[in-house]
CSV table of C-alpha atoms in Angstrom, one decimal:
chain,number,residue,atom,x,y,z
A,5,MET,CA,84.7,144.2,40.0
A,6,LEU,CA,81.7,144.7,41.0
A,7,LYS,CA,81.4,142.3,44.1
A,8,ASP,CA,77.1,143.2,44.6
A,9,PHE,CA,74.8,145.8,43.6
A,10,SER,CA,75.7,148.2,46.6
A,11,GLU,CA,78.5,148.9,44.3
A,12,LEU,CA,77.9,149.9,41.7
A,13,VAL,CA,75.3,152.4,43.8
A,14,LYS,CA,78.9,153.7,45.1
A,15,ARG,CA,80.1,154.7,42.7
A,16,ALA,CA,77.2,155.9,40.6
A,17,GLU,CA,76.2,158.1,43.4
A,18,GLY,CA,79.5,159.4,43.7
A,19,GLY,CA,79.4,160.4,39.5
A,20,GLU,CA,77.6,163.5,38.2
A,21,LYS,CA,73.9,163.6,37.2
A,22,THR,CA,72.5,161.1,33.9
A,23,ARG,CA,70.5,163.4,32.1
A,24,LEU,CA,67.6,161.3,31.7
A,25,ALA,CA,63.9,161.5,29.7
A,26,LEU,CA,61.5,159.8,29.9
A,27,VAL,CA,59.4,159.6,26.9
A,28,GLY,CA,56.1,159.0,27.5
A,29,ALA,CA,56.0,160.6,31.1
A,30,GLN,CA,52.4,160.6,31.7
A,31,ASP,CA,53.1,156.1,33.7
A,32,GLY,CA,52.8,156.6,36.9
A,33,GLU,CA,55.5,154.1,38.0
A,34,ALA,CA,58.0,154.7,34.8
A,35,LEU,CA,57.5,158.6,36.9
A,36,GLY,CA,58.1,157.5,40.5
A,37,ALA,CA,61.3,155.5,39.4
A,38,VAL,CA,62.8,158.5,38.4
A,39,VAL,CA,61.8,160.4,40.5
A,40,ASN,CA,63.1,158.6,43.4
A,41,ALA,CA,66.3,158.4,41.8
A,42,ALA,CA,66.3,162.2,41.0
A,43,ARG,CA,65.7,162.9,44.0
A,44,LYS,CA,68.5,160.6,45.3
A,45,GLY,CA,70.7,163.0,43.0
A,46,THR,CA,71.8,160.6,40.7
A,47,VAL,CA,70.4,161.2,37.5
A,48,GLU,CA,68.3,165.4,36.4
A,49,PRO,CA,64.4,163.6,34.2
A,50,ILE,CA,63.1,165.5,31.7
A,51,LEU,CA,59.6,164.7,30.9
A,52,VAL,CA,57.9,163.6,27.8
A,53,GLY,CA,55.2,164.4,27.3
A,54,SER,CA,51.7,166.1,27.1
A,55,SER,CA,52.0,168.4,30.4
A,56,ASP,CA,48.2,167.9,31.2
A,57,ALA,CA,48.4,163.9,31.1
A,58,VAL,CA,51.7,163.7,33.1
A,59,LYS,CA,50.6,166.3,35.5
A,60,LYS,CA,47.0,164.4,36.1
A,61,THR,CA,49.4,161.5,37.1
A,62,ALA,CA,51.6,162.9,38.9
A,63,GLU,CA,48.5,164.0,40.8
A,64,VAL,CA,46.6,160.9,41.3
A,65,GLU,CA,50.5,158.3,42.4
A,66,GLY,CA,51.4,161.5,44.8
A,67,ILE,CA,54.2,162.2,43.0
A,68,ASP,CA,56.0,165.8,43.6
A,69,ILE,CA,57.7,166.7,40.0
A,70,ASP,CA,57.5,170.6,40.9
A,71,GLY,CA,60.9,171.6,39.5
A,72,TYR,CA,61.2,169.0,36.7
A,73,GLU,CA,61.4,169.7,33.1
A,74,ILE,CA,58.5,169.2,30.9
A,75,VAL,CA,58.7,168.8,27.5
A,76,GLU,CA,55.7,168.9,25.0
A,77,PRO,CA,55.9,165.8,22.3
A,78,GLY,CA,56.2,167.2,18.1
A,79,ASP,CA,53.9,166.3,14.9
A,80,ASP,CA,56.2,162.5,15.4
A,81,GLY,CA,55.3,162.3,19.0
A,82,ASP,CA,57.3,161.2,22.4
A,83,ALA,CA,60.1,159.4,20.7
A,84,HIS,CA,61.7,161.1,18.6
A,85,THR,CA,61.2,164.8,20.9
A,86,ALA,CA,63.0,162.6,23.6
A,87,CYS,CA,65.8,161.3,21.0
A,88,GLN,CA,66.7,165.4,19.7
A,89,LEU,CA,67.0,165.7,23.4
A,90,VAL,CA,69.5,163.6,23.2
A,91,VAL,CA,71.2,165.0,19.2
A,92,ASP,CA,70.7,168.9,21.5
A,93,GLY,CA,73.4,167.8,23.8
A,94,ARG,CA,70.1,167.6,26.9
A,95,ALA,CA,69.8,163.9,27.6
A,96,GLN,CA,72.3,161.2,27.5
A,97,ALA,CA,70.0,157.9,27.8
A,98,LEU,CA,66.2,157.1,27.3
A,99,MET,CA,63.3,155.3,29.3
A,100,LYS,CA,60.6,154.1,28.8
A,101,GLY,CA,57.4,155.4,29.8
A,102,ARG,CA,53.9,154.9,28.6
A,103,VAL,CA,55.7,154.3,24.6
A,104,SER,CA,55.7,150.9,23.1
A,105,THR,CA,59.2,149.7,22.9
A,106,GLY,CA,58.7,149.5,18.8
A,107,ASP,CA,58.4,153.8,18.7
A,108,ILE,CA,61.5,154.0,20.7
A,109,LEU,CA,63.5,152.0,18.4
A,110,ARG,CA,61.5,153.2,15.1
A,111,ALA,CA,63.0,156.7,16.9
A,112,VAL,CA,66.6,155.8,17.7
A,113,LEU,CA,67.0,154.1,14.7
A,114,ASP,CA,65.8,156.7,12.7
A,115,LYS,CA,68.1,158.4,10.6
A,116,ARG,CA,67.6,161.7,11.0
A,117,TYR,CA,68.9,161.9,14.4
A,118,ASN,CA,72.2,159.6,13.8
A,119,LEU,CA,71.9,157.9,16.5
A,120,ARG,CA,72.2,153.8,16.2
A,121,GLY,CA,75.7,152.0,16.9
A,122,LYS,CA,77.9,150.5,14.6
A,123,GLY,CA,76.0,146.6,14.7
A,124,LEU,CA,72.5,144.9,16.7
A,125,ILE,CA,70.6,146.8,19.5
A,126,SER,CA,70.6,143.7,21.8
A,127,HIS,CA,70.0,143.6,25.9
A,128,VAL,CA,71.4,143.6,28.7
A,129,ILE,CA,70.7,141.9,32.2
A,130,LEU,CA,73.3,143.4,35.1
A,131,LEU,CA,72.8,140.4,38.3
A,132,GLU,CA,73.2,140.2,41.8
A,133,ASN,CA,73.1,136.5,43.5
A,134,PRO,CA,73.9,135.4,46.7
A,135,ARG,CA,75.3,131.9,45.4
A,136,TYR,CA,77.9,133.4,43.5
A,137,HIS,CA,80.6,136.3,43.9
A,138,LYS,CA,80.8,139.3,41.8
A,139,LEU,CA,77.9,140.2,39.8
A,140,PHE,CA,77.5,139.0,36.1
A,141,ILE,CA,75.9,139.7,32.4
A,142,MET,CA,73.0,137.5,31.7
A,143,THR,CA,71.8,138.5,27.4
A,144,ASP,CA,69.8,139.0,25.4
A,145,VAL,CA,66.6,137.8,27.2
A,146,ALA,CA,64.6,140.7,25.9
A,147,MET,CA,65.2,141.5,22.1
A,148,VAL,CA,66.8,139.7,19.8
A,149,VAL,CA,64.4,136.5,19.6
A,150,LYS,CA,66.3,133.6,17.8
A,151,PRO,CA,69.8,134.5,17.3
A,152,ASP,CA,72.3,133.6,14.0
A,153,LEU,CA,75.8,133.3,14.8
A,154,LYS,CA,76.1,137.2,13.8
A,155,GLN,CA,74.0,138.3,16.1
A,156,LYS,CA,75.6,136.4,19.0
A,157,ILE,CA,78.9,137.5,18.0
A,158,GLU,CA,77.0,141.2,18.4
A,159,ILE,CA,75.2,140.6,21.7
A,160,THR,CA,78.3,140.0,22.7
A,161,LYS,CA,80.2,142.4,21.8
A,162,ASN,CA,77.8,144.5,23.4
A,163,ALA,CA,78.0,143.2,26.9
A,164,VAL,CA,81.6,143.7,26.4
A,165,GLU,CA,81.2,146.6,26.0
A,166,VAL,CA,79.1,147.5,28.9
A,167,MET,CA,81.4,144.9,30.9
A,168,HIS,CA,84.5,147.8,29.9
A,169,LYS,CA,82.4,150.7,31.0
A,170,LEU,CA,82.1,149.1,34.6
A,171,GLY,CA,85.9,148.6,35.2
A,172,VAL,CA,85.9,145.2,34.3
A,173,GLU,CA,89.5,145.4,31.7
A,174,LYS,CA,89.2,141.9,29.9
A,175,PRO,CA,85.8,139.9,31.2
A,176,LYS,CA,85.5,136.2,30.6
A,177,VAL,CA,82.5,135.5,29.1
A,178,GLY,CA,80.7,131.8,29.0
A,179,MET,CA,78.9,131.2,25.4
A,180,ILE,CA,75.8,129.4,27.2
A,181,CYS,CA,74.7,125.6,25.5
A,182,ALA,CA,73.1,122.8,27.4
A,183,VAL,CA,76.1,121.0,26.9
A,184,GLU,CA,80.0,121.0,26.7
A,185,LYS,CA,81.1,119.5,23.6
A,186,VAL,CA,79.7,120.1,20.3
A,187,ASN,CA,77.5,118.4,18.7
A,188,TYR,CA,77.2,119.8,15.0
A,189,GLU,CA,74.5,117.5,14.2
A,190,HIS,CA,71.8,118.3,16.4
A,191,MET,CA,72.6,121.1,18.8
A,192,PRO,CA,73.8,124.0,15.8
A,193,ASP,CA,73.7,126.8,18.9
A,194,THR,CA,77.4,124.9,20.4
A,195,VAL,CA,78.9,125.2,16.4
A,196,ASP,CA,78.6,128.8,16.8
A,197,ALA,CA,79.4,128.6,20.8
A,198,ALA,CA,82.7,127.3,19.6
A,199,ILE,CA,83.8,129.3,15.8
A,200,ILE,CA,82.9,132.8,18.6
A,201,SER,CA,85.5,131.3,21.4
A,202,GLN,CA,87.8,130.8,18.3
A,203,MET,CA,86.9,134.1,17.0
A,204,SER,CA,88.9,134.9,20.8
A,205,ILE,CA,91.7,133.2,20.6
A,206,ARG,CA,92.8,135.0,17.2
A,207,GLY,CA,91.9,137.9,18.6
A,208,GLN,CA,88.8,139.6,16.9
A,209,MET,CA,86.1,139.3,19.6
A,210,GLY,CA,88.5,142.3,21.8
A,211,ASN,CA,89.6,142.3,25.4
A,212,CYS,CA,88.3,139.8,26.8
A,213,ILE,CA,88.2,135.9,27.1
A,214,ILE,CA,85.4,133.6,25.5
A,215,ASP,CA,85.2,130.0,25.7
A,216,GLY,CA,81.7,128.1,24.2
A,217,PRO,CA,79.6,125.9,24.6
A,218,LEU,CA,79.9,126.0,27.8
A,219,ALA,CA,76.4,124.3,30.7
A,220,PHE,CA,75.5,127.0,32.7
A,221,ASP,CA,76.5,124.8,35.6
A,222,ASN,CA,80.3,124.8,34.7
A,223,ALA,CA,79.6,128.9,33.8
A,224,ILE,CA,79.1,129.6,37.7
A,225,SER,CA,80.8,127.0,39.5
A,226,LYS,CA,85.0,126.0,39.6
A,227,THR,CA,83.5,123.0,41.5
A,228,ALA,CA,81.2,121.7,38.6
A,229,ALA,CA,83.6,122.1,35.4
A,230,GLU,CA,86.2,120.4,37.4
A,231,ILE,CA,83.7,117.0,37.7
A,232,LYS,CA,83.3,117.3,34.5
A,233,GLY,CA,87.0,117.3,33.7
A,234,ILE,CA,86.4,120.9,32.0
A,235,ASP,CA,89.7,123.3,32.1
A,236,SER,CA,88.7,126.7,31.5
A,237,PRO,CA,89.8,130.1,31.5
A,238,VAL,CA,86.2,131.0,31.7
A,239,ALA,CA,84.6,128.0,34.6
A,240,GLY,CA,83.6,129.7,37.5
A,241,ASP,CA,83.9,133.4,37.0
A,242,ILE,CA,82.2,134.6,34.1
A,243,ASP,CA,82.1,138.3,33.7
A,244,ILE,CA,78.9,137.0,30.4
A,245,ALA,CA,76.6,134.0,30.2
A,246,VAL,CA,75.3,134.3,26.7
A,247,LEU,CA,72.4,132.7,26.2
A,248,PRO,CA,71.8,130.3,22.8
A,249,ASP,CA,68.2,133.0,22.3
A,250,ILE,CA,66.0,133.9,23.4
A,251,GLU,CA,63.8,131.8,25.8
A,252,ALA,CA,66.7,129.8,27.2
A,253,ALA,CA,67.5,133.7,28.3
A,254,ASN,CA,64.3,134.7,29.8
A,255,ALA,CA,63.3,131.4,31.7
A,256,LEU,CA,66.7,131.2,33.2
A,257,TYR,CA,66.4,135.2,33.9
A,258,LYS,CA,63.2,135.3,35.5
A,259,GLY,CA,64.2,131.5,37.5
A,260,LEU,CA,66.7,133.8,38.8
A,261,MET,CA,65.2,136.8,39.6
A,262,PHE,CA,61.6,135.0,41.4
A,263,LEU,CA,63.5,131.3,43.1
A,264,SER,CA,66.7,132.3,44.2
A,265,ASP,CA,67.0,136.8,45.4
A,266,SER,CA,69.0,138.0,42.8
A,267,LYS,CA,68.9,141.0,41.7
A,268,SER,CA,68.8,142.8,38.9
A,269,ALA,CA,69.4,146.0,36.5
A,270,GLY,CA,68.7,145.6,33.1
A,271,ILE,CA,69.0,147.6,29.3
A,272,ILE,CA,68.8,148.8,25.6
A,273,VAL,CA,72.7,148.7,24.1
A,274,GLY,CA,73.4,149.0,21.0
A,275,SER,CA,72.2,152.6,19.6
A,276,LYS,CA,74.1,155.6,20.8
A,277,VAL,CA,72.4,155.9,24.4
A,278,PRO,CA,71.1,153.3,26.8
A,279,ILE,CA,67.0,153.3,27.3
A,280,ILE,CA,65.5,151.5,30.2
A,281,LEU,CA,62.6,149.1,29.2
A,282,LEU,CA,60.9,148.6,33.8
A,283,SER,CA,59.1,145.7,33.7
A,284,ARG,CA,55.7,146.1,36.5
A,285,ALA,CA,57.2,142.7,38.5
A,286,ASP,CA,60.0,145.2,38.2
A,287,THR,CA,61.1,146.0,42.3
A,288,GLU,CA,61.7,149.8,43.1
A,289,GLU,CA,65.2,148.8,43.6
A,290,CYS,CA,65.3,147.0,40.1
A,291,LYS,CA,63.9,149.5,38.2
A,292,TYR,CA,67.0,152.0,40.5
A,293,TYR,CA,69.7,149.9,39.3
A,294,SER,CA,68.8,150.1,35.9
A,295,ILE,CA,68.4,153.7,36.3
A,296,LEU,CA,72.2,153.7,37.8
A,297,LEU,CA,73.2,151.5,35.1
A,298,SER,CA,72.4,153.3,32.0
A,299,GLY,CA,74.3,156.2,33.5
A,300,LEU,CA,77.5,154.2,34.2
A,301,VAL,CA,77.7,153.2,30.5
A,302,SER,CA,76.1,156.3,29.0
C-alpha cells in the first residue's frame, strides 16, 4: 500500500529510468515537465518532433535541452514515429505534447505496431487526499464516455492491473453509484455494479475484491457505511473507485482537486505502453507524478 505520493516518488526515484517519448515535443508545457523529470534522474527523454520547432520552443521557454535526443518525425507524423520507437525497444512510455489525443490513440492501435492490449483502453487517476489514508485510483475520468457493462468490466480490470503493478496484491474496488441498493427500474448502473461484484465473488475479475453498488461516502468512510448498516469488505478502504460514467467521474475528480487539496497522477492504460496526458491546469507536481506513474506501470 502506498500512503501518499512521497512513497511513490521514493519507489520511482530508486528504480531504473524510464525511456519516455514525448510526442510533439514542441509543446512548452510538456517539454518543461519532461526535462524537469529528467533532471531528477527518473526518465531518459526522447523528443519527437521537428528539431527546429523543438529547439525554438526550448529557447522561448528557457528550457535547457542540451544532451537530449531529438527524433525527426517520419512521413506518418509524430505519433507513428513514437510508436516505432516503442517497437524498436527505445521507448517504454508515451507522453502527449503538441499532438491530438486522437492521433496518439490511432497510432497506438495501428496493427503495424502491435501495441494494442487485450481489451479496452481507459484512463486512471491516482489520487492522494489529506482525509483518506492511502492513494487510490479513480476511473474513468477522461476516455470512455458512457461505458456499458462490458466496458465497465474492462475499465475495472485495467485499474486492478495498475494497482498490482504498484504493489497492491489484492486491491479493493468500489463500484460507485448514487445508491447502495440495486434499482433495476430507474438506475441501470446499479445493476451493472451488482453484476461485476458477483463476478468478482465467482473469481471472474482477477485477484481483487469488488463490492457494489456503493455510494462514494460508503466507499471511503467506514463510519458512513456503518451508519447506513452496510456490511462491506471494501467500505472505507477502497483502492479503486469505478465511477458509472465520465460525467460523474470527471466532476468528482475536479471537485476533489480544486476543493480538497488533493494531488493526482493520470495515465491512459490498456495498451502495451502507458500514455501520459497532461492538462494545462495540472500543477508541476501533478505532471511529475504522472510521469513517475507511467514508469512504474510500464
